[in-house]
PDB file of C-alpha atoms in Angstrom:
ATOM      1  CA  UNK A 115      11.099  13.890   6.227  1.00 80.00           C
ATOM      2  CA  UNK A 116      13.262  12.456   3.361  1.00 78.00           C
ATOM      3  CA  UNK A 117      14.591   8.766   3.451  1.00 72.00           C
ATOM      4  CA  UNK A 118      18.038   9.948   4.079  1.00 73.00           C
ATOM      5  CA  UNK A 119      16.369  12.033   7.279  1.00 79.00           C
ATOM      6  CA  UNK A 120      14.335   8.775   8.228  1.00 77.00           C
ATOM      7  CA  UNK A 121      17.635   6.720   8.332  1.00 74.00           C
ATOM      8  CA  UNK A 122      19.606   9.011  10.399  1.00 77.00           C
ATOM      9  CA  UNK A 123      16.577   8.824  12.846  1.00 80.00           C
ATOM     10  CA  UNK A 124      16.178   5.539  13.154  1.00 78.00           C
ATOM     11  CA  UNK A 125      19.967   5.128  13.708  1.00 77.00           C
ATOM     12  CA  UNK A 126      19.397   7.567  16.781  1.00 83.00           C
ATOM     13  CA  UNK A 127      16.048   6.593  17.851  1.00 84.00           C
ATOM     14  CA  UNK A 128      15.967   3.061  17.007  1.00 82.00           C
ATOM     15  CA  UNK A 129      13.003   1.653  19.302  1.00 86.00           C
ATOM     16  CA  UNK A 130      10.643   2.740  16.216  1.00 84.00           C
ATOM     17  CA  UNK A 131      11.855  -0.190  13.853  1.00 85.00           C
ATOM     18  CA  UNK A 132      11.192  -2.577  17.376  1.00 87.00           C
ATOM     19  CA  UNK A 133       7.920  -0.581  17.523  1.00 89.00           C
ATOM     20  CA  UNK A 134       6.998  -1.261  13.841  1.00 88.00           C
ATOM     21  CA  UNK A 135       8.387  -5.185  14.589  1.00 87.00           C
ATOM     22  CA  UNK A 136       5.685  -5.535  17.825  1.00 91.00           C
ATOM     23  CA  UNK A 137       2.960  -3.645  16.113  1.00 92.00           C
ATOM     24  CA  UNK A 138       3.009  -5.769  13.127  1.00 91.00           C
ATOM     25  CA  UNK A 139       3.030  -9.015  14.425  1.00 90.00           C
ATOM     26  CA  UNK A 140       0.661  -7.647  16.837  1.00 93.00           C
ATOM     27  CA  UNK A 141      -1.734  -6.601  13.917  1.00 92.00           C
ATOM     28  CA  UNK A 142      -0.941 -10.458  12.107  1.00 91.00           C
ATOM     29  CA  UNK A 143      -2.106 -12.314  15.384  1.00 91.00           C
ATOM     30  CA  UNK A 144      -5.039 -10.116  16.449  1.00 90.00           C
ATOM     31  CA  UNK A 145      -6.424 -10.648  12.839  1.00 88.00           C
ATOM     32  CA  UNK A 146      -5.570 -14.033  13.064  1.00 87.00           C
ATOM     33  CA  UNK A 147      -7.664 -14.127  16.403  1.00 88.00           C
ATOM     34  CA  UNK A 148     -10.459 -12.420  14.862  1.00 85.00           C
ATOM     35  CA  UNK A 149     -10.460 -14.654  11.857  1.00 82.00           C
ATOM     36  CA  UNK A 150     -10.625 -17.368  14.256  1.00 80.00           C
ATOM     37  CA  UNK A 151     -13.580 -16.052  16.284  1.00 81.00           C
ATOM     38  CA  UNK A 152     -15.632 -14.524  13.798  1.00 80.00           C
ATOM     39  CA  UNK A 153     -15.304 -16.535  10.583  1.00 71.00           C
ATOM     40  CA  UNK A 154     -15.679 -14.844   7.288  1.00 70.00           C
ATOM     41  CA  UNK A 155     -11.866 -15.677   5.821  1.00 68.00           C
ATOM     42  CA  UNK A 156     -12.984 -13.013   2.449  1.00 73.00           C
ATOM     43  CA  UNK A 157     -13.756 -10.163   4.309  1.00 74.00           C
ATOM     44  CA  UNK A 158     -10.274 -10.388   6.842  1.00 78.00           C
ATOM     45  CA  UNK A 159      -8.622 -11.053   3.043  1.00 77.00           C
ATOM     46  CA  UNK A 160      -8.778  -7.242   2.348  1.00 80.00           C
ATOM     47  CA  UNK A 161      -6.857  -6.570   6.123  1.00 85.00           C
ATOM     48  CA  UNK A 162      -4.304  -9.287   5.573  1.00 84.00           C
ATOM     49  CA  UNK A 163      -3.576  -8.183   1.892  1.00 81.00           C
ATOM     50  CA  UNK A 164      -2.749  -4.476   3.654  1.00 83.00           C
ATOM     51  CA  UNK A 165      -0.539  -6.724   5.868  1.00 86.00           C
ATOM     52  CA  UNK A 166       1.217  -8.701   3.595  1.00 84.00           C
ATOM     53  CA  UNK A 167       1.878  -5.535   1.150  1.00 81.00           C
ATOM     54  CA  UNK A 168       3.162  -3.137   4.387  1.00 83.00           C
ATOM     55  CA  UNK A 169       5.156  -5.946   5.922  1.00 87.00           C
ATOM     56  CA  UNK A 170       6.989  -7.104   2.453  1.00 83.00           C
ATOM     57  CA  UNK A 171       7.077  -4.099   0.937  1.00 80.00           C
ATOM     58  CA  UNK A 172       9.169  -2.496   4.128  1.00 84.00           C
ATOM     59  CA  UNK A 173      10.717  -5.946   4.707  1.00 86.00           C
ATOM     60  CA  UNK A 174      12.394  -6.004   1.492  1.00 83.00           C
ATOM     61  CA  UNK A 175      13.783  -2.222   1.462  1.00 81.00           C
ATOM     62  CA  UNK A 176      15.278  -3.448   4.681  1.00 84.00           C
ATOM     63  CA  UNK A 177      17.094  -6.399   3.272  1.00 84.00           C
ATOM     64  CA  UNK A 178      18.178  -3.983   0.292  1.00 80.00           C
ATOM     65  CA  UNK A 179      19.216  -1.623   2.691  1.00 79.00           C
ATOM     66  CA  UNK A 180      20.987  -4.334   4.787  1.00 81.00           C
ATOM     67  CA  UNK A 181      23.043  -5.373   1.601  1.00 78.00           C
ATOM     68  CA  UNK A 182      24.096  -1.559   0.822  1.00 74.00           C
ATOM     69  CA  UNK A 183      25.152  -1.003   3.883  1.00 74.00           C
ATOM     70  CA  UNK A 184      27.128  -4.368   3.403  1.00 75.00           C
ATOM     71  CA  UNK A 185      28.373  -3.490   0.031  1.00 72.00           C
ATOM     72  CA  UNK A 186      29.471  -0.046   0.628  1.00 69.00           C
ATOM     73  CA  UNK A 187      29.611   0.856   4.458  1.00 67.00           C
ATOM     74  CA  UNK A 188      27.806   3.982   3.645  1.00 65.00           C
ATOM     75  CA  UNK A 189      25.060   4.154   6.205  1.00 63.00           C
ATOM     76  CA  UNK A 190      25.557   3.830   9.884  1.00 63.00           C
ATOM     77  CA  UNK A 191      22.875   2.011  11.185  1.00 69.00           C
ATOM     78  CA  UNK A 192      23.243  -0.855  13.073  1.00 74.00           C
ATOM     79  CA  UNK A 193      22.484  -4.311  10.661  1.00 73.00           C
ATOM     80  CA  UNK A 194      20.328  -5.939  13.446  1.00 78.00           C
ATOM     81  CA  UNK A 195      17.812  -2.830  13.303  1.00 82.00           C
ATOM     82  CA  UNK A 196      17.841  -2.694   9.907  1.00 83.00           C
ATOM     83  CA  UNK A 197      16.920  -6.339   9.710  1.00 87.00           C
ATOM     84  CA  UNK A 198      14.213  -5.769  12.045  1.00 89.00           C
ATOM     85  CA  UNK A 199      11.345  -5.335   9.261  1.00 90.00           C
ATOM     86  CA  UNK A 200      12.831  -8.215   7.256  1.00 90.00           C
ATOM     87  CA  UNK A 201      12.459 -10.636   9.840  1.00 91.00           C
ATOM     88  CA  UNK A 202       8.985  -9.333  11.019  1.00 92.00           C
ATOM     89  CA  UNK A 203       7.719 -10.641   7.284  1.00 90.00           C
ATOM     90  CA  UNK A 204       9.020 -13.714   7.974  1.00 90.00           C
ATOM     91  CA  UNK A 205       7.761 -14.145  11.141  1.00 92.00           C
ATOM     92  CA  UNK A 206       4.404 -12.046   9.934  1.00 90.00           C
ATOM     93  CA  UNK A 207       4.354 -14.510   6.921  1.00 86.00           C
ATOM     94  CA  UNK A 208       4.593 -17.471   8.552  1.00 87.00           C
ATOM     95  CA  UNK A 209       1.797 -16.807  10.795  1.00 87.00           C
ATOM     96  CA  UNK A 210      -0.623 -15.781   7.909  1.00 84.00           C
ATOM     97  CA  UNK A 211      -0.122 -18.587   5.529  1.00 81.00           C
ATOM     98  CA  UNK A 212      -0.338 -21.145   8.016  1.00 78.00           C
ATOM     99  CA  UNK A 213      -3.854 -19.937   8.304  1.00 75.00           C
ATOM    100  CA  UNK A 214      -4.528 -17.682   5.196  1.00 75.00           C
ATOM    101  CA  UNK A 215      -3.628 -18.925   1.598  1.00 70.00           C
ATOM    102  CA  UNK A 216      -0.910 -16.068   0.648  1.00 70.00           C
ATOM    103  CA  UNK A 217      -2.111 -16.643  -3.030  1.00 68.00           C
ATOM    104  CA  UNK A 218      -5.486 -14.994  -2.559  1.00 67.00           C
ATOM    105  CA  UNK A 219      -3.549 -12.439  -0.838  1.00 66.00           C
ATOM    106  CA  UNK A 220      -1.132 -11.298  -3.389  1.00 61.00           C
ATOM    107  CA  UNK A 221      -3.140 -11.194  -6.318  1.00 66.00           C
ATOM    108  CA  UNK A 222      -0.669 -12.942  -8.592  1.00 66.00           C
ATOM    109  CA  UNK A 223      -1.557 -15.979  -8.208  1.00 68.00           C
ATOM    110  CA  UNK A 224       1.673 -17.151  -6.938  1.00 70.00           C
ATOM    111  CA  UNK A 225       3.304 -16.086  -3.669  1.00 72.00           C
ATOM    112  CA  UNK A 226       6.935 -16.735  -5.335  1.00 77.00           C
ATOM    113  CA  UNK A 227       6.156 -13.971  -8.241  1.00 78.00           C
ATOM    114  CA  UNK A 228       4.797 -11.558  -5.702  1.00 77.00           C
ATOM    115  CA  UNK A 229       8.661 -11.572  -3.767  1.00 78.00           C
ATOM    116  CA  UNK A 230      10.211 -11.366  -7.073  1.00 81.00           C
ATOM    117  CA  UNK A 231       8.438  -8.460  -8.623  1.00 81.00           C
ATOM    118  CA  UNK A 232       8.632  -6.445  -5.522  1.00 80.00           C
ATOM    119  CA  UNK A 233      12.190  -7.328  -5.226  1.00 81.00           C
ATOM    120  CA  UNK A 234      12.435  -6.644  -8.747  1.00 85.00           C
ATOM    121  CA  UNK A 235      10.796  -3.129  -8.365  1.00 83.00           C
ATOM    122  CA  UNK A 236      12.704  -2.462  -5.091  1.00 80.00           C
ATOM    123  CA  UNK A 237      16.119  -2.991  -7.179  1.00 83.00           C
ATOM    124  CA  UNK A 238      15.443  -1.043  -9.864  1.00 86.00           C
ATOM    125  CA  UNK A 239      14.371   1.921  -7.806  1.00 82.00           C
ATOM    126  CA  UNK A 240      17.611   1.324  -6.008  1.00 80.00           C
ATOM    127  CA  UNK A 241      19.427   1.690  -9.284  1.00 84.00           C
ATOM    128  CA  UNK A 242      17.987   4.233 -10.583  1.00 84.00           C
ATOM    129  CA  UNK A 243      18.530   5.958  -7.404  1.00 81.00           C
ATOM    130  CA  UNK A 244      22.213   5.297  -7.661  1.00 80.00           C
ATOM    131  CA  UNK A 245      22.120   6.231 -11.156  1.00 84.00           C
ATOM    132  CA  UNK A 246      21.015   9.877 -10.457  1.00 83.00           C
ATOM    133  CA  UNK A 247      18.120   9.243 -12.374  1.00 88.00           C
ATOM    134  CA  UNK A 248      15.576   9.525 -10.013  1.00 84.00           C
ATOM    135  CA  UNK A 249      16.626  10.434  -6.404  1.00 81.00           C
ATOM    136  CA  UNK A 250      14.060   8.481  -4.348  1.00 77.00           C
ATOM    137  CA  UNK A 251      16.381   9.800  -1.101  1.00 75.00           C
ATOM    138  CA  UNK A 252      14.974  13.104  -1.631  1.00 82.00           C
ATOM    139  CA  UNK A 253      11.286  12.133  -1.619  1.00 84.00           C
ATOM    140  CA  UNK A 254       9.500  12.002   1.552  1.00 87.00           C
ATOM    141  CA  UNK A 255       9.475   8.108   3.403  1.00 80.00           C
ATOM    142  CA  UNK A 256       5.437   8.042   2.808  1.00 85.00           C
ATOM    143  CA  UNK A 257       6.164   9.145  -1.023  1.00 87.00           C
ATOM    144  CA  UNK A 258       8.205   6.258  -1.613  1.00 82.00           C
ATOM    145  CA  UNK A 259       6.787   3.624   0.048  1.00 79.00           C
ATOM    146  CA  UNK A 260       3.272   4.654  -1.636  1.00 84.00           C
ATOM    147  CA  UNK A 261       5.534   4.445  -4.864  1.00 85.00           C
ATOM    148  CA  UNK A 262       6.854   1.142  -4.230  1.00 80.00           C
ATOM    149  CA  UNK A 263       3.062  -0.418  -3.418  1.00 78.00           C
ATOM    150  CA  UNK A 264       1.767   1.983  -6.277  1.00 84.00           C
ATOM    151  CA  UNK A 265       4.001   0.305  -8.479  1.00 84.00           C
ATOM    152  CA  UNK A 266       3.392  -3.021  -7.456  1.00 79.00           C
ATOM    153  CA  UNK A 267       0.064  -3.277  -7.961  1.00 81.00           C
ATOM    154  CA  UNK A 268       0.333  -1.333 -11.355  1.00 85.00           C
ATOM    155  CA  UNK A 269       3.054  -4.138 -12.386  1.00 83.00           C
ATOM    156  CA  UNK A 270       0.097  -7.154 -10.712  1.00 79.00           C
ATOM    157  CA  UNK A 271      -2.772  -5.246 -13.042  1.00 81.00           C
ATOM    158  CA  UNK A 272      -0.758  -4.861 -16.064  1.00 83.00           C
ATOM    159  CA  UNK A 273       0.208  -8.526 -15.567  1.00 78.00           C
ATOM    160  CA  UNK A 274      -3.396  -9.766 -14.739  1.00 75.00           C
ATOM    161  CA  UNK A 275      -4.326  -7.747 -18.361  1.00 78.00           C
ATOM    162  CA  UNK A 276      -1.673 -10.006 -19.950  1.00 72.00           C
ATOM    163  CA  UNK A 277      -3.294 -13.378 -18.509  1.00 68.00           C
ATOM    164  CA  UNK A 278      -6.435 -12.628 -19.824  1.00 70.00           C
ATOM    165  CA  UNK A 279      -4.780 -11.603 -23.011  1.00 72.00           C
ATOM    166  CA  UNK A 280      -3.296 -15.159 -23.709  1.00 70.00           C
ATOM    167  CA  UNK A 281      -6.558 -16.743 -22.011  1.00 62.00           C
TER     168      UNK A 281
END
């Protein structure tokens, strides 16, 4: 299923975004309970690092998306279910760093830098999308989100080489 397939069914079929919303935060406060219960905050690090990566890295194509669909009325999707992933990072978010430091999390040392190279990576793919350059709406959904994390973490090891560099 390409993005452009994955769009039109979500327009049509839109309780999966709610679905993805629920199971999220769902995921966020059972960890949160089990962190609670059982102790060991560097162990549930690895789960809420998954978390925080799925949730932003979804929750940012949707506010991308959002603003396309602003810009150029060219998808058909209602804004309030394409906002749905946004605001379950915020929410998702929320609830981890009140309990979790989001630093440890990210790996860059700095939750700020984390949103702005994903944000950064997410617009360029965007562009180059537009572009003709590389047509991510032809991959499959799973092929480009694994590119956008891929690429993420390539851009925090490349960067963590560069620290030690200057170091």
């Amino acid at each position: 299923m390409t993005l452009h397939e994955f769009l039109t069914l979500v327009d049509h079929h839109s309780f999966i975004i709610f679905y993805y919303g629920f199971s999220m935060l769902f995921s966020v406060l059972l960890g949160l309970l089990f962190l609670h219960k059982m102790g060991h905050p560097k162990v549930w690090n690895y789960f809420f690092s998954f978390l925080l990566y799925m949730m932003s890295v979804l929750g940012m194509f949707s506010l991308i998306m959002a603003f396309y669909q602003w810009i150029t009325s060219a998808l058909v999707t209602s804004a309030v279910v394409i906002l749905i992933p946004f605001v379950t990072m915020v929410i998702g978010l929320v609830l981890i760093y009140n309990r979790v430091d989001i630093t440890l999390l990210t790996g860059f040392g700095n939750g700020r830098i984390f949103f702005a190279v994903l944000f950064f990576i997410l617009i360029t793919g965007f562009w180059l999308d537009q572009a003709g350059w590389v047509s991510f709406s032809t991959w499959p959904v799973y092929l480009v989100l694994l590119f956008f994390i891929g690429m993420t973490l390539v851009v925090r090891k490349v960067s963590m080489i560069q620290w030690d560099k200057n170091k």
